[in-house]
Coordinates of C-alpha atoms (C1' of nucleotides) in Angstrom, one line a residue:
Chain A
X1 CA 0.0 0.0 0.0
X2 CA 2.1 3.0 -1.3
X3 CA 1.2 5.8 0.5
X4 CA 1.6 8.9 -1.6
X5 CA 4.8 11.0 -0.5
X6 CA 6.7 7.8 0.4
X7 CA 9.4 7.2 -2.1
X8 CA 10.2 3.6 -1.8
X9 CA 8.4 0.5 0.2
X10 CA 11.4 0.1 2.4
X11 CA 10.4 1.8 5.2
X12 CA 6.9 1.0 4.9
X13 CA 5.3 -1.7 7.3
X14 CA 5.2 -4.8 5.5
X15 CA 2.2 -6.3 4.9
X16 CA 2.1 -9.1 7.4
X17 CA 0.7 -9.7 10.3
X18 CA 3.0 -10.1 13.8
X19 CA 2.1 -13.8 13.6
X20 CA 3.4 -14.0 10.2
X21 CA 6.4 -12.2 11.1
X22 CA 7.4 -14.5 14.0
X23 CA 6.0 -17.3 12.4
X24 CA 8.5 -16.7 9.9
X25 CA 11.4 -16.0 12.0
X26 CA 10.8 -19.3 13.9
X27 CA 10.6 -21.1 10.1
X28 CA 13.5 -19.9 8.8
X29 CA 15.6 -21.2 12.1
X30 CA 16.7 -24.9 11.7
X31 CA 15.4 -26.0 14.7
X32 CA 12.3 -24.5 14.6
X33 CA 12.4 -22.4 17.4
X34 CA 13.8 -19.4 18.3
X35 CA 14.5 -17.2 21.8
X36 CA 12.3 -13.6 21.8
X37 CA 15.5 -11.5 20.8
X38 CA 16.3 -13.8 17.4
X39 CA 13.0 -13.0 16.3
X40 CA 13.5 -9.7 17.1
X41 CA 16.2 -9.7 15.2
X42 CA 15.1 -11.9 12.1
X43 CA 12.3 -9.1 12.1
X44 CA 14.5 -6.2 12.0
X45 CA 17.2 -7.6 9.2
X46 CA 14.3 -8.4 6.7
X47 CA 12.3 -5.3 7.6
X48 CA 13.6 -1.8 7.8
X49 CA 10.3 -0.8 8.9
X50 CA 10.9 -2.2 12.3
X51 CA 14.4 -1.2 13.0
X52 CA 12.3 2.1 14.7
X53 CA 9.8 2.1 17.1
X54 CA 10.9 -1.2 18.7
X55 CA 9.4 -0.4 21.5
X56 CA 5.8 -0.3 19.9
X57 CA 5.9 -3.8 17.8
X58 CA 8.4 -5.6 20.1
X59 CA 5.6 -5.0 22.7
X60 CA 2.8 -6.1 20.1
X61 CA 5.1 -9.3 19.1
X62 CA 5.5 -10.3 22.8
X63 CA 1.8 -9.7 23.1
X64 CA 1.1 -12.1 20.2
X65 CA 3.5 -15.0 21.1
X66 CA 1.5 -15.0 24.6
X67 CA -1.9 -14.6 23.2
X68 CA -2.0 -16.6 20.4
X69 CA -2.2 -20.6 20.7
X70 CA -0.2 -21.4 17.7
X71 CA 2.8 -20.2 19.3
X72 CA 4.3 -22.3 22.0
X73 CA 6.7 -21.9 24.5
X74 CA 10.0 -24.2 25.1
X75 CA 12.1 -23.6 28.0
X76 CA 15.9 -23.2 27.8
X77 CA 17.8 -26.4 28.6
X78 CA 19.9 -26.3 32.1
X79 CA 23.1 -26.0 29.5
X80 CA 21.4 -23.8 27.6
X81 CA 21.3 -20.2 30.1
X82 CA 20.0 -16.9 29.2
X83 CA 16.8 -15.3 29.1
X84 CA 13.7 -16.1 28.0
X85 CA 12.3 -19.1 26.5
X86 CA 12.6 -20.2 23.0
X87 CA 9.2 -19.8 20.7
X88 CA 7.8 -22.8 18.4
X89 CA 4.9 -23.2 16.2
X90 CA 2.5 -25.2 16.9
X91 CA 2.4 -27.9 14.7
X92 CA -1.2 -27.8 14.1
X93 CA -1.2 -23.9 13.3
X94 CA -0.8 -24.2 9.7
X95 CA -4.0 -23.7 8.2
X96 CA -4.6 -20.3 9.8
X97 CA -3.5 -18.3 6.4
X98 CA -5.3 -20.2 3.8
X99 CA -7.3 -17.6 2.4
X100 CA -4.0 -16.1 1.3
X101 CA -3.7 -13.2 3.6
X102 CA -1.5 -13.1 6.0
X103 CA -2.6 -9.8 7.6
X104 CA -5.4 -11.7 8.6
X105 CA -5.9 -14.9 9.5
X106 CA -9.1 -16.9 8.8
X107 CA -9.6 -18.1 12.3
X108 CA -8.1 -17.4 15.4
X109 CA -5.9 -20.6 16.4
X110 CA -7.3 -22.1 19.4
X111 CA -5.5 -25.7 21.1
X112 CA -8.5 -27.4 22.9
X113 CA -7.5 -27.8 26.3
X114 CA -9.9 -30.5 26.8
X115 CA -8.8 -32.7 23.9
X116 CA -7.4 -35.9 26.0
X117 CA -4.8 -36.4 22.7
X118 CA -3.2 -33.1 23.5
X119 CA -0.1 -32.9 25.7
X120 CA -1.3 -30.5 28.5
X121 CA 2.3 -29.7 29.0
X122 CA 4.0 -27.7 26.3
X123 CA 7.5 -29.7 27.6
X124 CA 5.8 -32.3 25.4
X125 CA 5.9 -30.3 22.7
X126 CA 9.1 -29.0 23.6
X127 CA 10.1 -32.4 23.8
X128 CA 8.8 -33.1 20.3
X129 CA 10.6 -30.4 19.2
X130 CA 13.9 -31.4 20.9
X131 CA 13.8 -34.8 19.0
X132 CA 12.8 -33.3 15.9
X133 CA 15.9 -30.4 15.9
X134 CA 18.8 -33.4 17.1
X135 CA 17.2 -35.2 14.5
X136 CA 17.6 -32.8 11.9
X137 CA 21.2 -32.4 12.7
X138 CA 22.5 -35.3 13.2
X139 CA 21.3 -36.0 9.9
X140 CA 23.3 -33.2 9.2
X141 CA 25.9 -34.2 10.6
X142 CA 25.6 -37.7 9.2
X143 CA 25.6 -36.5 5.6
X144 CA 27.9 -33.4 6.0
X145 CA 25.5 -31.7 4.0
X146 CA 23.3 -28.9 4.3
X147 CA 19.9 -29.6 6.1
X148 CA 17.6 -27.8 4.1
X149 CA 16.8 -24.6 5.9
X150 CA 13.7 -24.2 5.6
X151 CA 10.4 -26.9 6.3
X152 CA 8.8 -26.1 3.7
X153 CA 7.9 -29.2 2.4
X154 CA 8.0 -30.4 6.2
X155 CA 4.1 -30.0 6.3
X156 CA 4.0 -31.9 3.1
X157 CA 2.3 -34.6 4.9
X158 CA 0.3 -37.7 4.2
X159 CA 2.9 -39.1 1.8
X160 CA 0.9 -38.7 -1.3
X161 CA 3.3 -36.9 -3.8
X162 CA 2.7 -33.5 -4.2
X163 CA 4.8 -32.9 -7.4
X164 CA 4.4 -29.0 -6.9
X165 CA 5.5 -29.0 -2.9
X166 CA 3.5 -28.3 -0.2
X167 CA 4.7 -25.8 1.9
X168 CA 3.7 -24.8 5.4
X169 CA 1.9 -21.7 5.1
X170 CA 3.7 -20.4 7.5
X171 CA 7.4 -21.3 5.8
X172 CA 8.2 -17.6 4.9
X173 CA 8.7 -18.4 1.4
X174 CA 5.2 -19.5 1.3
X175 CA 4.2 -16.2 3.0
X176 CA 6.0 -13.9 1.2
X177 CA 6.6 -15.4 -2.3
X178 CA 3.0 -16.3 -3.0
X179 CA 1.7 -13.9 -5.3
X180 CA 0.2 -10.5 -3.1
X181 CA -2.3 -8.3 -4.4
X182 CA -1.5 -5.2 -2.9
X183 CA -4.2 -2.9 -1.1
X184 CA -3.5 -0.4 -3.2
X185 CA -4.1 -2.4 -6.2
X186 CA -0.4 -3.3 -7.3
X187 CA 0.1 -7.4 -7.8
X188 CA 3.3 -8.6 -6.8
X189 CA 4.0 -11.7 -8.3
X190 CA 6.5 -13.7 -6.2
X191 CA 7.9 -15.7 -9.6
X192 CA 9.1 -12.2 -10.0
X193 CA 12.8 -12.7 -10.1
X194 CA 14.4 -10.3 -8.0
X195 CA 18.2 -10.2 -6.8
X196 CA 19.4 -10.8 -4.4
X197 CA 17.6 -8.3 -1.6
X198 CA 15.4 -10.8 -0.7
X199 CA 15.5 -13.4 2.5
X200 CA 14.0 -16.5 0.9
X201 CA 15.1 -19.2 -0.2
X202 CA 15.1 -19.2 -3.8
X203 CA 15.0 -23.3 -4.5
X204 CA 12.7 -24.2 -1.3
X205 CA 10.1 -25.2 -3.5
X206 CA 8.9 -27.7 -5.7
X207 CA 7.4 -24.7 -7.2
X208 CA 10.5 -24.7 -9.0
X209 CA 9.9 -20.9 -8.0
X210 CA 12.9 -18.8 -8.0
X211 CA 11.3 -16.8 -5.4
X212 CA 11.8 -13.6 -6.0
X213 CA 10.0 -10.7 -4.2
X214 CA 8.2 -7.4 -5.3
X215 CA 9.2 -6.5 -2.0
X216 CA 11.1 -3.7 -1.6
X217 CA 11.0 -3.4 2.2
X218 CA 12.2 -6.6 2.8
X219 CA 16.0 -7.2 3.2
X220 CA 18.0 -10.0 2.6
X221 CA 20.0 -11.3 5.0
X222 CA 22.9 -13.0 4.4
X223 CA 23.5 -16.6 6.0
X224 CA 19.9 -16.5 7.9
X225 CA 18.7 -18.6 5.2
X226 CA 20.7 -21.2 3.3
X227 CA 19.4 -20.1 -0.2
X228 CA 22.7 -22.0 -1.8
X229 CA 21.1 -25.5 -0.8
X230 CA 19.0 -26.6 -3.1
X231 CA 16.3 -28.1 -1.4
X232 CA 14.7 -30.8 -3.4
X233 CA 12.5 -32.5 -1.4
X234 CA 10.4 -35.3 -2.2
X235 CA 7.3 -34.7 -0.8
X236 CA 6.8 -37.5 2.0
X237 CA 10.5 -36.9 2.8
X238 CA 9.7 -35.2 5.7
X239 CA 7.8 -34.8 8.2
X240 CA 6.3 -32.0 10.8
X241 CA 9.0 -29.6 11.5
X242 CA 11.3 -30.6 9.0
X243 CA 12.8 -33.1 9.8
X244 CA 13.2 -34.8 7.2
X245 CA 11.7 -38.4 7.4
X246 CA 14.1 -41.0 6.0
X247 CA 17.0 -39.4 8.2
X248 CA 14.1 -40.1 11.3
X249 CA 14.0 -43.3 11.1
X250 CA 17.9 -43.7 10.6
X251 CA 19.2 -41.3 13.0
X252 CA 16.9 -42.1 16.1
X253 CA 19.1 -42.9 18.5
X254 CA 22.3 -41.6 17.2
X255 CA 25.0 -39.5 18.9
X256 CA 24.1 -36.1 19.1
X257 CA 26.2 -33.3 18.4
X258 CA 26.6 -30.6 21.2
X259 CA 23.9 -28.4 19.5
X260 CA 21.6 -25.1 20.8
X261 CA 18.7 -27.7 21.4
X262 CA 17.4 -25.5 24.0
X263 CA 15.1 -27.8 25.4
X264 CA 15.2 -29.8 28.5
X265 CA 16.9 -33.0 28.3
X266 CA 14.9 -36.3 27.0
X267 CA 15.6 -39.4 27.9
X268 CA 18.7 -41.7 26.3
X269 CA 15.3 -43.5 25.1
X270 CA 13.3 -41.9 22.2
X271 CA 9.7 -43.3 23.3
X272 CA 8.6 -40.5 23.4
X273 CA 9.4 -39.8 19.6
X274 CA 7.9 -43.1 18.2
X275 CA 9.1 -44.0 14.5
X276 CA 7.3 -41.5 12.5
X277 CA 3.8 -43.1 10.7
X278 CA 4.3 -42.7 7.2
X279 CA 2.8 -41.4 5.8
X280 CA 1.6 -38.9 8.3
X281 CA -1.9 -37.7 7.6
X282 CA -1.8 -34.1 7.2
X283 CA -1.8 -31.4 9.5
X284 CA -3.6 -29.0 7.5
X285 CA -6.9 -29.4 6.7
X286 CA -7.2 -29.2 2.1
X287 CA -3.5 -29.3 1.5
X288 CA -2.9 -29.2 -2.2
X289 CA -6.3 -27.7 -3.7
X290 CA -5.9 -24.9 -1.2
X291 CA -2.4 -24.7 -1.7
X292 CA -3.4 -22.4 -5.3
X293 CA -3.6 -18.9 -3.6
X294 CA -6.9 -19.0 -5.9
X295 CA -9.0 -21.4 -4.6
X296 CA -8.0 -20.9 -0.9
X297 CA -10.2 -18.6 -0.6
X298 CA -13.0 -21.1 -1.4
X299 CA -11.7 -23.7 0.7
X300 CA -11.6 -21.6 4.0
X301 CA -15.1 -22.2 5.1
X302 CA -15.2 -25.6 5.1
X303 CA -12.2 -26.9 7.2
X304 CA -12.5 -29.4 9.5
X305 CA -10.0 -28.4 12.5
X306 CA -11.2 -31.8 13.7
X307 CA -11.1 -34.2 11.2
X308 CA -7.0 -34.1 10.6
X309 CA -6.1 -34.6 14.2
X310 CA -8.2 -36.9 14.6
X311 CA -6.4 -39.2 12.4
X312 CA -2.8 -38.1 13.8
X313 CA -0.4 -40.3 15.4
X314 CA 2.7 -38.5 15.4
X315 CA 3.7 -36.8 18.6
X316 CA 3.5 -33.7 16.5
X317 CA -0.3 -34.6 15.6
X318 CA -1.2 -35.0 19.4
X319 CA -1.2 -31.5 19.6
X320 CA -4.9 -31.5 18.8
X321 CA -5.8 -28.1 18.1
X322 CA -8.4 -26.1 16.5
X323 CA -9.3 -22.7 15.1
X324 CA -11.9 -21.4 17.0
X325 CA -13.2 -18.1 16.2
Chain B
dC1 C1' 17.9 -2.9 35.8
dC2 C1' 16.4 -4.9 31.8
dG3 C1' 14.5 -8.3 29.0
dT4 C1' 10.9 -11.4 29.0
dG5 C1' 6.2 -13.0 29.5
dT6 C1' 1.3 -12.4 30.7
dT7 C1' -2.8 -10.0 30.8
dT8 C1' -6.3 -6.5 30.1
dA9 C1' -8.3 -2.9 27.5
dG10 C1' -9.2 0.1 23.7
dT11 C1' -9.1 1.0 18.8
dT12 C1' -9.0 -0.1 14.0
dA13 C1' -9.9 -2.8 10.1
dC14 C1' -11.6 -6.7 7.7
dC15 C1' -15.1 -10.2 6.8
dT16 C1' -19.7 -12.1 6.6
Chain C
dA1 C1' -24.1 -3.9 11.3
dG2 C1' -22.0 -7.3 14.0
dG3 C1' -18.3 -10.3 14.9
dT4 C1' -13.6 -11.1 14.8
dA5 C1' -8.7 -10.4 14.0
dA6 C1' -5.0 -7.3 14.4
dC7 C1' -2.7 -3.6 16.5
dT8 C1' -1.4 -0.8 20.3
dA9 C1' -0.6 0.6 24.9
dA10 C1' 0.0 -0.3 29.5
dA11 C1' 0.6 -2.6 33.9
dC12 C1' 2.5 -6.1 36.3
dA13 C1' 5.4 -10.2 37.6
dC14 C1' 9.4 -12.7 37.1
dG15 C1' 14.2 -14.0 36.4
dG16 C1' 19.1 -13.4 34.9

DNA sequence: CCGTGTTTAGTTACCT
DNA sequence: AGGTAACTAAACACGG
């Protein structure tokens, strides 16, 4: 929304919501989480707009992580000190942006308290989480490659191939690349290539999308986002969180390297993270119809926050969780 | 003290 | 128009 008398978009407030913006900070981490200040700071590189006024959003992002049910909070380990806990997603929120806008979400994102299947504790979660980020690099380490940075296709669930990639709505290439129609009327179209100045991942998708941005206030930031790996990820390869799913099954178990996994400590045992179903039924209610930015918006009224979970038997899934209004 | 986290309340904007 | 989501401000508690 160019606002007559402003020169360029940089320093205008982007058009996303504070959930999209964490939501994307927490994406684009490899672990999935991250503490209050990196999103503060993931915010800030990508978006001039909020290198002022800190004082006003950082307050409104706090608000949000607190308020809202599709964020959770993981405690520090004991080795892991400092302030603050770190911030996840829940891994049910990722429906909440199909109608395409991401200033708005369609439905509030509720967990049901009452729901037997969810963990009460969000150590469980955390716990989930935990497994999921050693996972992830011990695969790394394993293969001495790059673990793809991004999850994108980590929500690409249910193993039924998805030749064009499903990504999580809330992978930041997802939420920024797809094509925006401006309030003021401009279209950006995210197949727009655009160099470099632009934090995404370029090769995340299946969409064979180099994603390139109409989006002028958003920086690049160098290194926050592996956008050299190209990230070709079968769909079924992975699972909730990213991790991918064949490196899951292999790596349960295996050595750990001394990573940030700032959660507590599980057990030596992984019962808690039981071999990953595959295929895992989806998280997100409509994944590929609604996946076209077109025909989300006809697929938003008829979502049934129940009907996914219900089938769920990943740790990840027993989160049950619904958007309530 | 400062950063973090929670909560309440009011306003604005969007959607149905 | 009404309901709801998003935004903002503020107060307060807690912990490093």
């Amino acid at each position: 929304m160019p606002r007559p008398g402003r020169n360029t978009y940089s320093d205008q407030k982007p058009p996303y919501s504070y959930i999209s913006l964490t939501a994307m900070a927490i994406q684009s981490s490899p672990e999935k989480m991250l503490p209050l200040s990196e999103i503060y700071k993931f915010i800030m590189d990508r978006f001039p707009y909020y290198r002022e006024n800190t004082q006003r959003w950082q307050n409104s992002l706090r608000h949000n992580l607190s308020f809202n049910d599709c964020f959770i909070k993981i405690p520090r380990r004991p080795d892991q000190p400092g302030k603050g806990s770190f911030w996840a997603l829940h891994p049910s929120c990722g429906d909440m942006f199909e109608n395409g806008s991401f200033l708005r979400r369609r439905k509030r994102f509720k967990v049901l308290k009452s729901d037997h299947l969810a963990p009460s504790k969000p150590a469980d979660a955390a716990q989930y989480l935990q497994q999921q980020a050693k996972l992830r690099l011990s695969a790394l380490a394993a293969s001495g490659t790059h673990l793809p940075q991004m999850p994108a296709a980590a929500y690409n669930l249910g193993g039924v191939a998805q030749p064009s990639g499903f990504k999580h709505p809330f992978a930041i290439e997802n939420i920024i690349a797809r094509e925006y129609k401006m309030p003021g009327g401009l279209a950006f179209s995210a197949m727009q290539p655009v160099p470099a100045a632009y934090p995404l991942p370029n090769q995340l998708t299946t969409m064979g999308s180099s994603l390139g941005t109409g989006w002028p206030h958003v920086y690049g930031s160098a290194g926050m986002i592996d956008s050299a790996t190209p990230i070709s990820m079968a769909s079924g390869d992975y699972s909730a969180y990213g991790v991918p799913l064949k490196p899951l099954c292999h790596a349960a178990g295996q050595t750990l390297p001394a990573i940030p996994v700032p959660i507590k400590p599980t057990p030596a045992a992984v019962p808690a993270l039981p071999a990953l179903p595959a295929p895992i039924p989806t998280l997100l209610s409509n994944s590929p119809p609604s996946l076209s930015p077109k025909s989300s918006q006809t697929a938003t009224s008829q979502s049934s926050p129940a009907t996914p979970s219900e089938t769920l038997t990943s740790p990840a899934s027993a989160l049950h969780s619904v958007a309530v209004h």
